[in-house]
mmCIF file of C-alpha atoms and ligand atoms in Angstrom:
data_model
loop_
_atom_site.group_PDB
_atom_site.id
_atom_site.type_symbol
_atom_site.label_atom_id
_atom_site.label_comp_id
_atom_site.label_asym_id
_atom_site.label_seq_id
_atom_site.Cartn_x
_atom_site.Cartn_y
_atom_site.Cartn_z
ATOM 1 C CA MET R 29 -34.036 79.444 33.294
ATOM 2 C CA PRO R 30 -33.854 78.728 37.033
ATOM 3 C CA ASN R 31 -31.739 75.727 37.908
ATOM 4 C CA ILE R 32 -33.947 73.233 39.733
ATOM 5 C CA TYR R 33 -30.774 71.847 41.271
ATOM 6 C CA SER R 34 -29.419 75.071 42.752
ATOM 7 C CA ASN R 35 -28.105 73.087 45.700
ATOM 8 C CA ILE R 36 -25.593 71.117 43.597
ATOM 9 C CA ILE R 37 -22.015 72.334 43.979
ATOM 10 C CA ASN R 38 -19.145 71.671 41.567
ATOM 11 C CA PHE R 39 -15.900 70.694 43.240
ATOM 12 C CA ASN R 40 -12.987 73.125 42.943
ATOM 13 C CA SER R 41 -10.539 74.856 45.283
ATOM 14 C CA ASN R 42 -13.045 77.608 46.032
ATOM 15 C CA SER R 43 -15.975 75.352 46.798
ATOM 16 C CA ALA R 44 -13.691 73.017 48.772
ATOM 17 C CA LYS R 45 -13.248 75.825 51.286
ATOM 18 C CA LYS R 46 -17.007 76.297 51.548
ATOM 19 C CA ILE R 47 -17.612 72.563 51.970
ATOM 20 C CA ILE R 48 -15.025 72.346 54.733
ATOM 21 C CA LYS R 49 -16.588 75.340 56.433
ATOM 22 C CA ILE R 50 -20.036 73.733 56.378
ATOM 23 C CA LEU R 51 -18.663 70.517 57.899
ATOM 24 C CA SER R 52 -16.557 72.344 60.495
ATOM 25 C CA LYS R 53 -19.597 74.320 61.618
ATOM 26 C CA ASN R 54 -21.552 71.105 62.236
ATOM 27 C CA GLY R 55 -23.546 71.303 59.044
ATOM 28 C CA ILE R 56 -24.377 68.308 56.824
ATOM 29 C CA ILE R 57 -23.719 67.918 53.115
ATOM 30 C CA GLY R 58 -24.064 65.258 50.395
ATOM 31 C CA LEU R 59 -20.720 63.948 49.103
ATOM 32 C CA PRO R 60 -19.776 61.477 46.373
ATOM 33 C CA THR R 61 -17.973 58.209 47.094
ATOM 34 C CA GLU R 62 -17.097 55.345 44.764
ATOM 35 C CA THR R 63 -19.987 53.238 46.105
ATOM 36 C CA VAL R 64 -22.956 55.592 46.554
ATOM 37 C CA TYR R 65 -23.410 59.218 47.690
ATOM 38 C CA GLY R 66 -23.194 59.815 51.430
ATOM 39 C CA LEU R 67 -24.692 62.375 53.792
ATOM 40 C CA ALA R 68 -21.656 63.677 55.678
ATOM 41 C CA ALA R 69 -21.319 65.007 59.219
ATOM 42 C CA ASN R 70 -18.462 65.594 61.664
ATOM 43 C CA ALA R 71 -18.248 62.293 63.578
ATOM 44 C CA TYR R 72 -16.911 64.160 66.621
ATOM 45 C CA SER R 73 -19.962 66.426 66.827
ATOM 46 C CA GLU R 74 -23.238 65.327 68.380
ATOM 47 C CA THR R 75 -25.044 68.323 66.863
ATOM 48 C CA ALA R 76 -23.919 67.352 63.364
ATOM 49 C CA ILE R 77 -24.768 63.659 63.763
ATOM 50 C CA LYS R 78 -28.238 64.430 65.076
ATOM 51 C CA LYS R 79 -28.890 66.404 61.895
ATOM 52 C CA VAL R 80 -28.051 63.334 59.803
ATOM 53 C CA TYR R 81 -30.427 61.053 61.717
ATOM 54 C CA SER R 82 -33.182 63.607 61.525
ATOM 55 C CA ALA R 83 -32.739 64.406 57.789
ATOM 56 C CA LYS R 84 -32.770 60.684 56.941
ATOM 57 C CA LYS R 85 -35.554 59.853 59.435
ATOM 58 C CA ARG R 86 -33.232 57.062 60.535
ATOM 59 C CA ILE R 87 -33.793 55.081 63.733
ATOM 60 C CA LYS R 88 -31.162 55.839 66.377
ATOM 61 C CA LYS R 89 -30.389 52.125 66.783
ATOM 62 C CA ASN R 90 -28.807 51.999 63.315
ATOM 63 C CA PRO R 91 -25.120 53.022 63.538
ATOM 64 C CA LEU R 92 -23.303 55.144 60.957
ATOM 65 C CA ILE R 93 -20.081 54.268 59.107
ATOM 66 C CA ILE R 94 -17.152 56.518 60.038
ATOM 67 C CA HIS R 95 -14.982 57.552 57.078
ATOM 68 C CA TYR R 96 -11.262 58.257 57.510
ATOM 69 C CA TYR R 97 -8.525 59.611 55.291
ATOM 70 C CA ASP R 98 -5.917 57.116 56.502
ATOM 71 C CA LEU R 99 -4.838 54.613 59.121
ATOM 72 C CA ASN R 100 -3.033 57.065 61.378
ATOM 73 C CA ARG R 101 -6.188 59.035 61.937
ATOM 74 C CA ALA R 102 -8.344 55.950 62.469
ATOM 75 C CA LYS R 103 -5.922 54.516 65.048
ATOM 76 C CA LYS R 104 -6.799 57.289 67.469
ATOM 77 C CA ASP R 105 -10.405 56.105 67.701
ATOM 78 C CA VAL R 106 -10.405 52.329 67.187
ATOM 79 C CA ILE R 107 -8.431 49.186 68.073
ATOM 80 C CA LEU R 108 -6.931 47.466 65.042
ATOM 81 C CA ASP R 109 -5.547 43.927 64.832
ATOM 82 C CA ASN R 110 -3.502 41.865 62.366
ATOM 83 C CA LYS R 111 -6.513 40.633 60.440
ATOM 84 C CA PHE R 112 -7.551 44.191 59.866
ATOM 85 C CA TYR R 113 -4.094 45.266 58.678
ATOM 86 C CA LYS R 114 -3.935 42.443 56.122
ATOM 87 C CA LEU R 115 -7.301 43.419 54.696
ATOM 88 C CA TYR R 116 -6.580 47.124 54.816
ATOM 89 C CA LYS R 117 -3.394 46.633 52.821
ATOM 90 C CA ARG R 118 -5.268 44.792 50.106
ATOM 91 C CA PHE R 119 -8.620 46.604 49.911
ATOM 92 C CA SER R 120 -8.341 50.134 51.293
ATOM 93 C CA PRO R 121 -8.940 52.790 50.253
ATOM 94 C CA GLY R 122 -11.926 51.111 48.641
ATOM 95 C CA PRO R 123 -15.476 49.787 48.958
ATOM 96 C CA ILE R 124 -15.229 47.912 52.263
ATOM 97 C CA THR R 125 -16.318 48.761 55.815
ATOM 98 C CA TYR R 126 -14.656 47.046 58.764
ATOM 99 C CA ILE R 127 -16.493 46.608 62.068
ATOM 100 C CA VAL R 128 -13.844 47.015 64.773
ATOM 101 C CA LYS R 129 -13.625 47.799 68.499
ATOM 102 C CA LYS R 130 -13.991 51.371 69.583
ATOM 103 C CA LYS R 131 -11.337 52.789 71.938
ATOM 104 C CA LYS R 132 -12.498 53.936 75.381
ATOM 105 C CA ASN R 133 -11.133 57.410 74.711
ATOM 106 C CA SER R 134 -12.435 57.501 71.140
ATOM 107 C CA LYS R 135 -13.681 60.914 70.043
ATOM 108 C CA ILE R 136 -16.441 59.401 67.897
ATOM 109 C CA LYS R 137 -19.734 60.432 69.443
ATOM 110 C CA SER R 138 -21.702 57.525 70.935
ATOM 111 C CA ILE R 139 -24.842 58.347 68.998
ATOM 112 C CA ALA R 140 -22.925 57.932 65.708
ATOM 113 C CA SER R 141 -22.353 54.279 66.540
ATOM 114 C CA ALA R 142 -25.696 53.739 68.269
ATOM 115 C CA ASN R 143 -23.995 53.373 71.689
ATOM 116 C CA LEU R 144 -22.272 50.169 70.560
ATOM 117 C CA LYS R 145 -18.756 49.178 71.618
ATOM 118 C CA THR R 146 -17.931 48.608 67.966
ATOM 119 C CA VAL R 147 -17.735 50.972 65.055
ATOM 120 C CA GLY R 148 -17.799 50.599 61.276
ATOM 121 C CA ILE R 149 -14.859 52.319 59.587
ATOM 122 C CA ARG R 150 -14.227 52.893 55.899
ATOM 123 C CA PHE R 151 -11.514 54.536 53.825
ATOM 124 C CA PRO R 152 -13.228 55.670 50.632
ATOM 125 C CA LYS R 153 -11.340 55.896 47.361
ATOM 126 C CA ASN R 154 -13.222 58.619 45.461
ATOM 127 C CA LYS R 155 -10.880 61.571 44.828
ATOM 128 C CA ILE R 156 -13.268 64.309 45.970
ATOM 129 C CA ILE R 157 -14.110 62.721 49.306
ATOM 130 C CA ARG R 158 -10.427 61.967 49.885
ATOM 131 C CA GLU R 159 -9.450 65.555 49.247
ATOM 132 C CA ILE R 160 -12.051 66.733 51.735
ATOM 133 C CA LEU R 161 -11.097 64.119 54.346
ATOM 134 C CA LYS R 162 -7.459 65.099 54.011
ATOM 135 C CA LYS R 163 -8.178 68.739 54.770
ATOM 136 C CA ILE R 164 -10.385 68.328 57.855
ATOM 137 C CA ARG R 165 -9.330 67.312 61.345
ATOM 138 C CA PHE R 166 -12.209 64.968 62.037
ATOM 139 C CA PRO R 167 -13.617 61.819 60.389
ATOM 140 C CA LEU R 168 -16.973 61.875 58.638
ATOM 141 C CA ALA R 169 -20.008 59.917 59.775
ATOM 142 C CA MET R 170 -21.666 59.179 56.472
ATOM 143 C CA PRO R 171 -24.693 57.007 55.757
ATOM 144 C CA SER R 172 -26.016 56.749 52.224
ATOM 145 C CA ALA R 173 -27.693 60.058 51.325
ATOM 146 C CA ASN R 174 -31.264 58.799 51.059
ATOM 147 C CA LYS R 175 -34.318 58.783 53.297
ATOM 148 C CA SER R 176 -34.274 55.693 55.506
ATOM 149 C CA SER R 177 -35.243 52.451 53.656
ATOM 150 C CA SER R 178 -35.271 54.204 50.254
ATOM 151 C CA ILE R 179 -32.832 53.706 47.345
ATOM 152 C CA SER R 180 -29.234 54.845 47.800
ATOM 153 C CA PRO R 181 -28.321 57.788 45.539
ATOM 154 C CA VAL R 182 -25.782 57.333 42.737
ATOM 155 C CA SER R 183 -25.711 60.927 41.456
ATOM 156 C CA ALA R 184 -25.912 64.439 42.895
ATOM 157 C CA GLU R 185 -29.384 64.810 41.328
ATOM 158 C CA ASP R 186 -30.530 61.691 43.217
ATOM 159 C CA VAL R 187 -29.468 63.284 46.502
ATOM 160 C CA SER R 188 -31.370 66.449 45.594
ATOM 161 C CA ASP R 189 -34.474 64.446 44.814
ATOM 162 C CA GLU R 190 -34.260 62.603 48.159
ATOM 163 C CA PHE R 191 -34.088 65.791 50.203
ATOM 164 C CA LYS R 192 -36.078 68.072 47.888
ATOM 165 C CA ASN R 193 -33.110 70.416 47.333
ATOM 166 C CA ARG R 194 -32.853 71.219 51.045
ATOM 167 C CA ILE R 195 -29.354 69.804 51.413
ATOM 168 C CA LYS R 196 -26.268 70.906 49.494
ATOM 169 C CA VAL R 197 -24.521 68.195 47.517
ATOM 170 C CA VAL R 198 -21.175 68.034 45.758
ATOM 171 C CA ASP R 199 -21.326 66.770 42.185
ATOM 172 C CA GLY R 200 -18.968 63.877 41.532
ATOM 173 C CA GLY R 201 -20.801 62.376 38.564
ATOM 174 C CA TYR R 202 -22.268 58.871 38.665
ATOM 175 C CA SER R 203 -20.940 56.599 41.426
ATOM 176 C CA LYS R 204 -18.396 54.216 39.949
ATOM 177 C CA ILE R 205 -19.620 51.082 41.727
ATOM 178 C CA GLY R 206 -23.263 51.944 42.362
ATOM 179 C CA ILE R 207 -24.013 49.781 45.393
ATOM 180 C CA GLU R 208 -22.954 50.167 49.026
ATOM 181 C CA SER R 209 -19.693 48.891 50.522
ATOM 182 C CA THR R 210 -19.165 45.349 51.758
ATOM 183 C CA VAL R 211 -19.592 45.332 55.567
ATOM 184 C CA LEU R 212 -17.208 42.928 57.280
ATOM 185 C CA ASN R 213 -17.390 42.197 60.998
ATOM 186 C CA LEU R 214 -13.981 41.712 62.635
ATOM 187 C CA VAL R 215 -15.136 41.583 66.269
ATOM 188 C CA GLY R 216 -15.681 38.035 67.517
ATOM 189 C CA SER R 217 -16.286 35.779 64.541
ATOM 190 C CA THR R 218 -15.279 37.234 61.192
ATOM 191 C CA CYS R 219 -18.359 37.478 59.005
ATOM 192 C CA ILE R 220 -19.867 39.396 56.121
ATOM 193 C CA LEU R 221 -22.787 41.562 57.280
ATOM 194 C CA ARG R 222 -23.505 43.128 53.893
ATOM 195 C CA PRO R 223 -22.265 41.822 50.533
ATOM 196 C CA GLY R 224 -20.672 44.252 48.077
ATOM 197 C CA LYS R 225 -18.088 44.610 45.346
ATOM 198 C CA ILE R 226 -15.446 42.964 47.556
ATOM 199 C CA THR R 227 -16.716 39.402 47.885
ATOM 200 C CA THR R 228 -16.525 36.744 50.592
ATOM 201 C CA GLY R 229 -13.997 34.915 48.397
ATOM 202 C CA ASP R 230 -11.833 38.046 48.104
ATOM 203 C CA VAL R 231 -11.706 38.338 51.908
ATOM 204 C CA GLU R 232 -11.070 34.588 52.350
ATOM 205 C CA ASN R 233 -8.144 34.759 49.934
ATOM 206 C CA VAL R 234 -6.451 37.450 51.994
ATOM 207 C CA LEU R 235 -7.128 35.875 55.391
ATOM 208 C CA GLY R 236 -6.561 32.273 54.316
ATOM 209 C CA GLN R 237 -9.632 31.110 56.208
ATOM 210 C CA LYS R 238 -13.307 30.443 55.600
ATOM 211 C CA ILE R 239 -15.567 33.241 56.772
ATOM 212 C CA LYS R 240 -19.236 33.250 57.626
ATOM 213 C CA ILE R 241 -21.991 35.082 55.853
ATOM 214 C CA SER R 242 -24.590 36.469 58.175
ATOM 215 C CA TYR R 243 -26.711 38.726 56.017
ATOM 216 C CA ASN R 244 -29.153 35.952 55.231
ATOM 217 C CA SER R 245 -29.528 34.760 58.817
ATOM 218 C CA LYS R 246 -32.727 35.331 60.745
ATOM 219 C CA ILE R 247 -31.001 37.253 63.505
ATOM 220 C CA ILE R 248 -30.253 40.759 62.311
ATOM 221 C CA LYS R 249 -26.598 41.200 63.320
ATOM 222 C CA SER R 250 -26.189 44.490 61.586
ATOM 223 C CA PRO R 251 -28.936 46.792 62.781
ATOM 224 C CA GLY R 252 -29.103 48.338 59.339
ATOM 225 C CA MET R 253 -29.796 45.097 57.558
ATOM 226 C CA LEU R 254 -33.507 45.371 58.028
ATOM 227 C CA LYS R 255 -35.290 43.107 55.614
ATOM 228 C CA LYS R 256 -37.082 45.780 53.641
ATOM 229 C CA HIS R 257 -34.496 48.186 52.384
ATOM 230 C CA TYR R 258 -33.070 49.785 49.250
ATOM 231 C CA SER R 259 -36.613 49.943 48.009
ATOM 232 C CA PRO R 260 -38.289 52.037 45.295
ATOM 233 C CA ASN R 261 -41.600 51.248 47.069
ATOM 234 C CA ILE R 262 -43.130 49.528 44.051
ATOM 235 C CA PRO R 263 -43.926 45.771 43.993
ATOM 236 C CA ILE R 264 -40.955 43.868 42.536
ATOM 237 C CA LEU R 265 -41.135 40.358 41.069
ATOM 238 C CA LEU R 266 -37.830 38.502 40.811
ATOM 239 C CA ASN R 267 -36.593 35.759 38.453
ATOM 240 C CA GLN R 268 -39.097 36.583 35.703
ATOM 241 C CA LYS R 269 -38.724 35.464 32.090
ATOM 242 C CA LYS R 270 -41.127 37.980 30.566
ATOM 243 C CA CYS R 271 -43.089 41.040 31.555
ATOM 244 C CA PRO R 272 -46.429 42.631 30.564
ATOM 245 C CA LYS R 273 -45.984 45.828 28.516
ATOM 246 C CA LYS R 274 -47.462 48.088 31.175
ATOM 247 C CA PHE R 275 -44.839 47.168 33.787
ATOM 248 C CA ALA R 276 -41.093 47.897 33.888
ATOM 249 C CA PHE R 277 -38.814 45.008 32.953
ATOM 250 C CA ILE R 278 -35.259 44.981 34.329
ATOM 251 C CA THR R 279 -33.196 42.571 32.228
ATOM 252 C CA PHE R 280 -29.633 41.287 32.012
ATOM 253 C CA GLY R 281 -27.785 39.898 28.989
ATOM 254 C CA SER R 282 -28.268 40.037 25.235
ATOM 255 C CA LYS R 283 -31.258 37.737 24.803
ATOM 256 C CA TYR R 284 -33.902 40.259 25.843
ATOM 257 C CA PRO R 285 -35.524 42.469 23.197
ATOM 258 C CA VAL R 286 -35.265 46.246 23.526
ATOM 259 C CA THR R 287 -38.763 47.545 24.235
ATOM 260 C CA ARG R 288 -40.113 50.783 25.679
ATOM 261 C CA ASN R 289 -40.587 49.192 29.091
ATOM 262 C CA SER R 290 -37.259 47.311 29.228
ATOM 263 C CA PHE R 291 -34.201 48.410 31.184
ATOM 264 C CA ASN R 292 -31.152 46.299 30.420
ATOM 265 C CA LEU R 293 -28.577 46.260 33.247
ATOM 266 C CA SER R 294 -25.870 44.982 30.908
ATOM 267 C CA LYS R 295 -26.252 43.695 27.369
ATOM 268 C CA LYS R 296 -22.720 42.305 27.660
ATOM 269 C CA SER R 297 -23.668 40.409 30.849
ATOM 270 C CA ASN R 298 -21.174 42.449 32.833
ATOM 271 C CA LEU R 299 -22.120 42.391 36.521
ATOM 272 C CA ASN R 300 -20.095 45.504 37.406
ATOM 273 C CA GLU R 301 -22.048 47.434 34.793
ATOM 274 C CA ALA R 302 -25.264 45.966 36.218
ATOM 275 C CA ALA R 303 -24.404 47.080 39.759
ATOM 276 C CA LYS R 304 -23.721 50.581 38.486
ATOM 277 C CA LYS R 305 -27.103 50.785 36.768
ATOM 278 C CA LEU R 306 -29.388 49.075 39.292
ATOM 279 C CA TYR R 307 -30.310 52.024 41.548
ATOM 280 C CA MET R 308 -30.264 54.380 38.578
ATOM 281 C CA TYR R 309 -32.965 52.239 36.906
ATOM 282 C CA PHE R 310 -34.988 51.942 40.130
ATOM 283 C CA ARG R 311 -35.222 55.725 40.233
ATOM 284 C CA ILE R 312 -35.999 56.170 36.514
ATOM 285 C CA ILE R 313 -38.703 53.491 36.702
ATOM 286 C CA LYS R 314 -40.239 55.074 39.779
ATOM 287 C CA ASN R 315 -40.215 58.549 38.181
ATOM 288 C CA LYS R 316 -41.854 57.209 35.032
ATOM 289 C CA GLY R 317 -44.739 56.076 37.206
ATOM 290 C CA TYR R 318 -44.576 52.305 36.627
ATOM 291 C CA LYS R 319 -46.678 50.368 39.143
ATOM 292 C CA LYS R 320 -44.685 47.121 39.114
ATOM 293 C CA ILE R 321 -41.166 45.944 38.305
ATOM 294 C CA TYR R 322 -40.302 42.552 36.837
ATOM 295 C CA VAL R 323 -36.661 41.444 37.034
ATOM 296 C CA THR R 324 -34.912 38.609 35.190
ATOM 297 C CA GLN R 325 -32.536 36.267 36.945
ATOM 298 C CA ILE R 326 -29.156 37.853 37.710
ATOM 299 C CA PRO R 327 -26.102 35.578 38.169
ATOM 300 C CA THR R 328 -24.718 35.354 41.719
ATOM 301 C CA ARG R 329 -21.016 35.372 40.889
ATOM 302 C CA GLY R 330 -18.826 38.271 42.064
ATOM 303 C CA ILE R 331 -20.777 41.448 42.720
ATOM 304 C CA GLY R 332 -23.874 39.546 41.544
ATOM 305 C CA LYS R 333 -24.374 38.331 45.148
ATOM 306 C CA ALA R 334 -24.679 41.929 46.286
ATOM 307 C CA ILE R 335 -27.039 42.781 43.414
ATOM 308 C CA ASN R 336 -29.273 39.835 44.340
ATOM 309 C CA ASP R 337 -29.142 40.792 48.022
ATOM 310 C CA ARG R 338 -30.370 44.332 47.234
ATOM 311 C CA LEU R 339 -33.033 43.007 44.845
ATOM 312 C CA ASN R 340 -34.306 40.594 47.495
ATOM 313 C CA ARG R 341 -34.554 43.350 50.075
ATOM 314 C CA ALA R 342 -36.181 45.751 47.631
ATOM 315 C CA ALA R 343 -38.732 43.046 46.800
ATOM 316 C CA LYS R 344 -39.716 42.444 50.455
HETATM 317 O O1 TXA F 429 -20.859 52.394 50.690
HETATM 318 C C1 TXA F 429 -21.228 52.725 51.818
HETATM 319 O O2 TXA F 429 -20.961 52.059 52.824
HETATM 320 C C2 TXA F 429 -22.007 54.046 51.944
HETATM 321 C C3 TXA F 429 -21.065 55.203 51.603
HETATM 322 C C4 TXA F 429 -21.714 56.537 51.775
HETATM 323 O O3 TXA F 429 -19.894 55.089 52.365
HETATM 324 N N1 TXA F 429 -22.553 54.170 53.261
HETATM 325 C C5 TXA F 429 -23.584 53.389 53.708
HETATM 326 O O4 TXA F 429 -23.999 53.706 54.993
HETATM 327 O O5 TXA F 429 -24.085 52.505 53.050
HETATM 328 P P1 TXA F 429 -25.398 53.201 55.591
HETATM 329 O O6 TXA F 429 -25.534 53.927 56.869
HETATM 330 O O7 TXA F 429 -26.454 53.404 54.592
HETATM 331 O O8 TXA F 429 -25.152 51.686 55.886
HETATM 332 C C6 TXA F 429 -24.259 51.315 56.920
HETATM 333 C C7 TXA F 429 -24.454 49.876 57.296
HETATM 334 C C8 TXA F 429 -25.740 49.670 58.021
HETATM 335 O O9 TXA F 429 -26.279 48.439 57.600
HETATM 336 C C9 TXA F 429 -25.299 49.636 59.479
HETATM 337 O O10 TXA F 429 -26.173 48.926 60.313
HETATM 338 C C10 TXA F 429 -23.968 48.945 59.366
HETATM 339 O O11 TXA F 429 -23.404 49.488 58.203
HETATM 340 N N2 TXA F 429 -23.116 49.253 60.537
HETATM 341 C C11 TXA F 429 -22.535 50.426 60.846
HETATM 342 N N3 TXA F 429 -21.885 50.335 62.027
HETATM 343 C C12 TXA F 429 -22.054 49.081 62.469
HETATM 344 C C13 TXA F 429 -21.645 48.361 63.627
HETATM 345 N N4 TXA F 429 -20.914 48.927 64.593
HETATM 346 N N5 TXA F 429 -22.005 47.060 63.754
HETATM 347 C C14 TXA F 429 -22.745 46.460 62.782
HETATM 348 N N6 TXA F 429 -23.174 47.082 61.668
HETATM 349 C C15 TXA F 429 -22.843 48.373 61.521
HETATM 350 MG MG1 MG F 430 -28.139 53.179 53.563
#
């Protein structure tokens, strides 16, 4: 039987060499991270970065996150201050992106950071991506591996479906967290541009100061935080208590009955489990052909803020 996912690669020492070769020759490839799957390109190569924008149909004004193996490598491209070091020590490698100042002699190509003077940097924790980052001599520009404004992929099969098998992707199983990294601005006033697993409170505890949240503000500070985003392109109704049988019902907690059209994010009311399942359910529901999604209320504590943020954007 032909494998419909012939573009999915298992990770081993042999394939690692192939993956590194693809990246070194300015090719692009889907890679797992602990948040969501990314579409990776050499951040020092304009040819490679252009391929990412074109595959995603992403507007050039929306900058990419640059992924590094460690601090020493990042230091060559960006200016880091005390605030950053405190946060790095606590949260990296992990699901947080820091917006910092780009060095004048930085080797990151301008188009990767949309000609801005700042750049988003992240140190991912997933073992596969770390092994690859360790072996290459350049950082990886890596947006989520989906078509612009669509749902971020949380498995290698998701990436294949997004790009209709045209792009190779490394299988790392289901993403552990399931939603994108927290984006924290450290240039000018410290503020959260995108909520994620690491919360505002987590950052405040480390810095010992209150920080602003700007993802709800009317001015779009992060070019990527367009209102409609992370969307399965089906009407979504939030904060619903019940749902007609013909529509998909995304629920949370033990009080909802199990029916053919129900998709429970976590029977145990565990928000981490809910985050991990959210995009997976969006895709299943879309593939099953449902025309509308009803969603129950999801608590806003911890990663729940990020879940609600993505739901609100998907519902726009
Ligand atoms: O978890 C993640 O962050 C995933 C994995 C693959 O690392 N990546 C990801 O990338 O979500 P992307 O491109 O889908 O989202 C990056 C977000 C966008 O909202 C973008 O506008 C913002 O980060 N961003 C990047 N550089 C920025 C900058 N210099 N200033 C403000 N926002 C920036
Ligand atoms: Mg994205």
